[in-house]
């Protein structure tokens, strides 16, 4: 009887010790301790996962749309007829090749501030992208170009008390063909080579865990465009799609835990338009794009509200400033800013 009582007491003591965290030498052990992934909920939740896995879909949406959007800013300048105006030297619709040499040179910058609040996957931070390109107008209908750029993503991953930093280079060819003055089709695609650096805290002992990996990202976009003008008004519409695939390599975190390779695929079908009014040296506009997300984005839908202006600078340069924000996802708060300047020779 005495031994039975002692056995029950020992078992009870082990249960109490286990429920508050197992100790070795008086110190609480990390989630890598044997059996902890099934004993402690913290060790089997996103709090104990690499941010490269948890944020994969949302970061791919942000980065791929920003890159494709910067190229689309340049392509869009080739598509339209200019509205008539009685005031100011309106030059809307200039394109690579509208001057004698048929060459266009452009620089774009993109910035996104993101706050994602889905429970268990919370993060916030910024995405910066800079791109430049050169294109040539082979005929009045056909333009072909090549773009290159650099991106930098910096996120605070609050779900695991950590950080994610990603950076890399992109190269992307693009082309546009005008069927008529008002209708055109464009295609673009590209490759990005990325480096990821992450850190997080162990959920039980708060020791810092670090890791690094590389990734390859491919994207492609195609759009059917229409542009019409009436006096100083310009109207445009676009129907198209975007596809992106990012493959991250497997790696070991500093605590020895293996993180498997991950391939993230998503796409979107987009329908939108803009309305602008020429005031001489500037052309303010508003617009919006409905987006249906596919693949790993779980068939979500949202609406991208846009507002901006064209700026006509001297005889050769045209600039663009645009602000946009996606609406329809209660977990996402995002502000995007895009700037562009192009020179036509």
XYZ file of C-alpha atoms in Angstrom:
345
model
C 0.000 0.000 0.000
C 2.844 2.313 0.890
C 4.526 1.743 -2.479
C 1.243 2.373 -4.306
C 0.824 5.741 -2.533
C 4.396 6.683 -3.356
C 3.826 5.739 -6.999
C 0.678 7.873 -7.237
C 2.485 10.811 -5.638
C 5.374 10.512 -8.068
C 3.016 10.386 -11.036
C 1.131 13.438 -9.786
C 4.384 15.331 -9.329
C 5.478 14.476 -12.851
C 2.139 15.697 -14.236
C 2.403 19.035 -12.402
C 5.995 19.459 -13.526
C 5.071 18.596 -17.110
C 2.096 20.953 -17.231
C 4.240 23.939 -16.314
C 7.206 23.011 -18.476
C 9.801 20.292 -18.078
C 13.048 21.178 -16.350
C 16.601 19.934 -16.846
C 19.059 21.088 -14.273
C 16.563 23.687 -13.043
C 16.126 25.338 -16.467
C 13.043 25.261 -18.666
C 13.774 23.363 -21.875
C 13.178 24.590 -25.426
C 10.562 23.296 -27.852
C 13.204 21.003 -29.368
C 13.028 18.790 -26.256
C 11.720 15.302 -26.965
C 7.927 15.126 -26.936
C 7.384 18.847 -26.538
C 5.741 19.251 -29.944
C 2.820 17.136 -28.708
C 2.873 18.159 -25.033
C 2.848 21.952 -25.404
C 0.488 23.794 -27.723
C 3.055 26.591 -28.209
C 5.457 24.075 -29.729
C 2.981 22.857 -32.345
C 1.515 26.228 -33.401
C 2.730 29.034 -35.675
C 4.598 30.509 -32.695
C 7.167 27.757 -33.256
C 7.332 27.955 -37.067
C 9.650 29.731 -39.460
C 8.142 32.915 -40.893
C 9.183 31.815 -44.406
C 6.424 29.201 -44.157
C 3.649 31.164 -42.427
C 3.850 34.412 -44.451
C 4.520 32.782 -47.848
C 1.195 33.514 -49.547
C 0.720 37.100 -48.379
C 4.302 38.144 -49.103
C 4.149 36.593 -52.576
C 0.932 38.514 -53.290
C 2.550 41.784 -52.208
C 5.879 41.353 -53.991
C 4.637 39.859 -57.265
C 1.883 42.456 -57.702
C 4.305 45.270 -56.934
C 6.843 44.044 -59.498
C 4.211 43.406 -62.177
C 2.583 46.748 -61.362
C 5.798 48.692 -61.939
C 6.183 47.144 -65.375
C 2.500 47.784 -66.089
C 3.036 51.493 -65.354
C 5.498 51.642 -68.233
C 3.435 49.489 -70.570
C 0.359 51.593 -69.879
C 2.028 54.700 -71.273
C 2.117 53.070 -74.715
C -1.561 52.170 -74.918
C -3.582 55.355 -75.173
C -4.727 58.073 -77.490
C -4.372 61.602 -76.115
C -7.514 63.559 -75.189
C -7.833 66.957 -76.848
C -7.170 70.007 -74.742
C -7.152 73.741 -75.321
C -4.763 74.513 -72.459
C -1.209 73.374 -71.886
C 1.128 71.175 -73.948
C -0.657 67.878 -73.308
C 1.500 64.960 -74.309
C -0.373 61.958 -72.869
C 0.192 58.687 -74.651
C 3.872 59.232 -75.433
C 5.628 55.917 -75.747
C 8.994 54.401 -76.386
C 9.465 55.289 -80.007
C 7.284 58.391 -80.152
C 10.516 60.315 -80.817
C 12.929 59.823 -83.711
C 15.066 57.061 -82.183
C 12.141 54.923 -81.073
C 13.704 54.384 -77.632
C 12.098 54.740 -74.207
C 13.984 54.764 -70.889
C 12.171 54.616 -67.526
C 12.659 54.357 -63.771
C 10.012 53.218 -61.273
C 9.828 52.975 -57.495
C 7.285 51.055 -55.433
C 6.540 51.034 -51.690
C 4.001 48.982 -49.731
C 3.217 49.232 -46.035
C 1.502 46.039 -44.884
C -0.291 45.033 -41.702
C -1.737 41.513 -41.589
C -3.896 40.655 -38.581
C -5.085 37.075 -39.074
C -4.895 35.361 -35.680
C -1.787 33.217 -35.412
C -0.173 34.721 -38.540
C 0.195 38.400 -37.624
C 2.953 40.465 -39.231
C 3.645 44.006 -40.395
C 6.322 45.748 -42.415
C 7.326 47.164 -45.775
C 8.170 46.105 -49.325
C 10.397 48.351 -51.445
C 11.024 47.777 -55.157
C 13.032 49.808 -57.649
C 12.977 49.040 -61.382
C 14.286 50.482 -64.591
C 14.024 49.510 -68.213
C 14.669 50.261 -71.844
C 12.281 49.533 -74.709
C 12.174 49.974 -78.456
C 9.269 50.579 -80.813
C 9.792 48.337 -83.817
C 6.628 49.628 -85.505
C 3.812 51.975 -84.573
C 2.037 48.927 -83.119
C 4.811 46.870 -81.472
C 6.984 47.733 -78.498
C 9.457 45.328 -76.818
C 11.497 46.043 -73.704
C 13.587 44.670 -70.875
C 13.328 45.659 -67.199
C 15.548 44.961 -64.194
C 15.059 45.768 -60.549
C 15.855 45.180 -56.884
C 13.450 44.531 -54.022
C 13.735 44.570 -50.245
C 11.126 43.190 -47.822
C 11.330 43.832 -44.077
C 8.662 42.321 -41.839
C 8.148 42.061 -38.098
C 6.538 38.636 -37.595
C 4.678 39.175 -34.347
C 3.141 35.676 -34.339
C 6.563 34.194 -33.506
C 8.294 37.245 -31.994
C 10.662 37.496 -34.923
C 11.654 39.174 -38.177
C 11.800 38.302 -41.864
C 14.064 40.090 -44.339
C 14.162 39.221 -48.042
C 15.994 40.884 -50.911
C 17.018 40.108 -54.458
C 17.221 41.044 -58.118
C 14.625 40.740 -60.880
C 14.897 40.628 -64.656
C 11.772 40.855 -66.787
C 11.122 41.200 -70.543
C 7.843 42.733 -71.723
C 6.011 43.534 -74.938
C 2.879 45.299 -76.152
C 1.010 45.101 -79.432
C -1.631 47.669 -80.466
C -4.403 46.276 -82.644
C -5.844 49.740 -83.141
C -5.439 53.195 -81.621
C -7.736 52.128 -78.786
C -7.066 48.434 -78.187
C -3.920 46.514 -77.283
C -2.565 43.423 -75.579
C 0.528 43.245 -73.368
C 2.575 40.432 -71.881
C 5.365 40.442 -69.306
C 7.227 37.908 -67.220
C 10.323 37.578 -65.150
C 12.582 35.867 -62.665
C 13.698 36.967 -59.193
C 16.546 35.436 -57.175
C 15.921 36.071 -53.461
C 17.785 35.728 -50.167
C 15.800 35.243 -46.929
C 17.062 35.918 -43.405
C 14.760 35.138 -40.491
C 14.815 35.077 -36.710
C 12.298 34.185 -33.983
C 12.116 33.351 -30.277
C 11.534 29.869 -28.874
C 7.984 29.958 -27.389
C 9.052 28.373 -24.059
C 12.505 29.732 -23.269
C 12.627 32.828 -25.560
C 16.058 31.972 -26.961
C 16.743 33.523 -30.365
C 16.587 31.176 -33.359
C 17.961 32.270 -36.745
C 17.961 30.916 -40.276
C 18.771 31.676 -43.907
C 17.543 30.338 -47.224
C 17.310 31.196 -50.924
C 14.308 31.292 -53.245
C 13.465 31.446 -56.939
C 10.401 33.336 -58.077
C 8.828 33.356 -61.533
C 5.912 35.501 -62.637
C 3.927 36.197 -65.801
C 1.164 38.659 -66.639
C -1.041 39.353 -69.661
C -3.691 42.023 -70.245
C -6.181 43.187 -72.834
C -6.366 47.007 -72.762
C -8.787 49.631 -74.024
C -8.319 53.417 -73.966
C -10.763 56.078 -75.122
C -10.784 59.877 -74.941
C -13.387 62.599 -75.198
C -12.158 66.191 -75.091
C -9.959 66.356 -71.962
C -11.334 63.118 -70.493
C -9.496 59.803 -70.731
C -11.121 56.436 -70.001
C -9.267 53.145 -69.777
C -10.172 49.532 -69.045
C -8.087 46.403 -68.508
C -8.828 42.693 -68.281
C -6.039 40.243 -67.526
C -4.285 37.921 -65.166
C -1.163 37.368 -63.078
C 0.605 34.102 -62.181
C 3.482 33.726 -59.712
C 5.417 30.802 -58.255
C 8.060 31.057 -55.533
C 10.185 28.072 -54.485
C 12.127 28.318 -51.217
C 14.993 25.922 -50.492
C 15.038 23.687 -47.420
C 17.253 24.867 -44.549
C 18.128 24.204 -40.918
C 17.486 26.843 -38.278
C 20.183 27.566 -35.696
C 18.481 25.240 -33.169
C 18.896 22.321 -35.578
C 15.253 22.123 -36.646
C 14.831 21.339 -40.346
C 12.505 23.566 -42.390
C 11.365 21.813 -45.543
C 11.381 23.274 -49.045
C 8.224 25.175 -49.947
C 6.626 26.032 -53.293
C 3.930 28.723 -53.248
C 1.727 29.233 -56.306
C -0.931 31.853 -56.841
C -2.725 33.668 -59.597
C -5.287 36.407 -60.067
C -7.892 37.365 -62.632
C -8.237 41.153 -62.813
C -10.811 43.555 -64.253
C -10.502 47.303 -63.777
C -10.497 50.770 -65.205
C -9.520 54.403 -64.700
C -10.958 57.841 -65.452
C -8.641 60.840 -65.864
C -8.984 64.512 -66.768
C -6.253 66.569 -68.407
C -5.564 69.937 -66.766
C -2.613 70.888 -68.926
C 0.595 69.851 -67.195
C -1.104 67.266 -64.980
C -3.771 64.628 -65.454
C -5.328 63.394 -62.190
C -7.219 60.097 -62.291
C -9.109 57.615 -60.126
C -9.695 53.951 -60.732
C -10.105 50.500 -59.328
C -9.450 46.842 -60.072
C -11.422 43.814 -58.958
C -9.139 40.842 -58.291
C -10.045 37.162 -57.902
C -7.171 35.271 -56.272
C -6.492 31.630 -57.154
C -4.132 28.845 -56.126
C -2.670 29.036 -52.626
C -4.489 32.356 -52.090
C -7.654 30.321 -51.307
C -9.972 31.854 -53.920
C -10.147 35.189 -52.124
C -11.418 38.320 -53.854
C -10.668 41.996 -53.249
C -10.841 45.409 -54.873
C -7.806 47.636 -55.417
C -8.804 51.316 -55.137
C -6.424 53.655 -57.014
C -5.824 57.399 -57.317
C -2.970 59.277 -58.961
C -1.820 61.776 -61.528
C 0.307 62.032 -64.636
C 2.895 64.822 -64.703
C 4.155 66.247 -68.005
C 7.741 67.438 -67.569
C 9.414 69.305 -70.416
C 9.557 67.867 -73.919
C 10.766 64.347 -73.166
C 9.679 63.269 -69.670
C 6.375 62.116 -68.208
C 5.946 61.122 -64.564
C 3.317 59.214 -62.610
C 2.419 59.140 -58.916
C -0.199 56.641 -57.727
C -1.545 55.549 -54.339
C -3.642 52.408 -53.931
C -5.097 50.185 -51.229
C -6.806 46.762 -51.373
C -10.311 46.514 -49.913
C -12.288 43.412 -48.989
C -9.913 41.449 -46.712
C -10.658 42.247 -43.063
C -7.249 40.876 -42.024
C -5.228 43.107 -44.358
C -4.315 46.795 -44.195
C -2.018 47.872 -47.023
C -1.003 51.168 -48.623
C 0.903 51.148 -51.918
C 2.742 54.070 -53.507
C 4.180 53.924 -57.031
C 6.245 56.598 -58.763
C 7.446 56.551 -62.351
C 9.367 58.726 -64.757
C 10.029 57.944 -68.393
C 12.032 59.600 -71.153
C 11.278 59.122 -74.851
C 13.903 59.655 -77.541
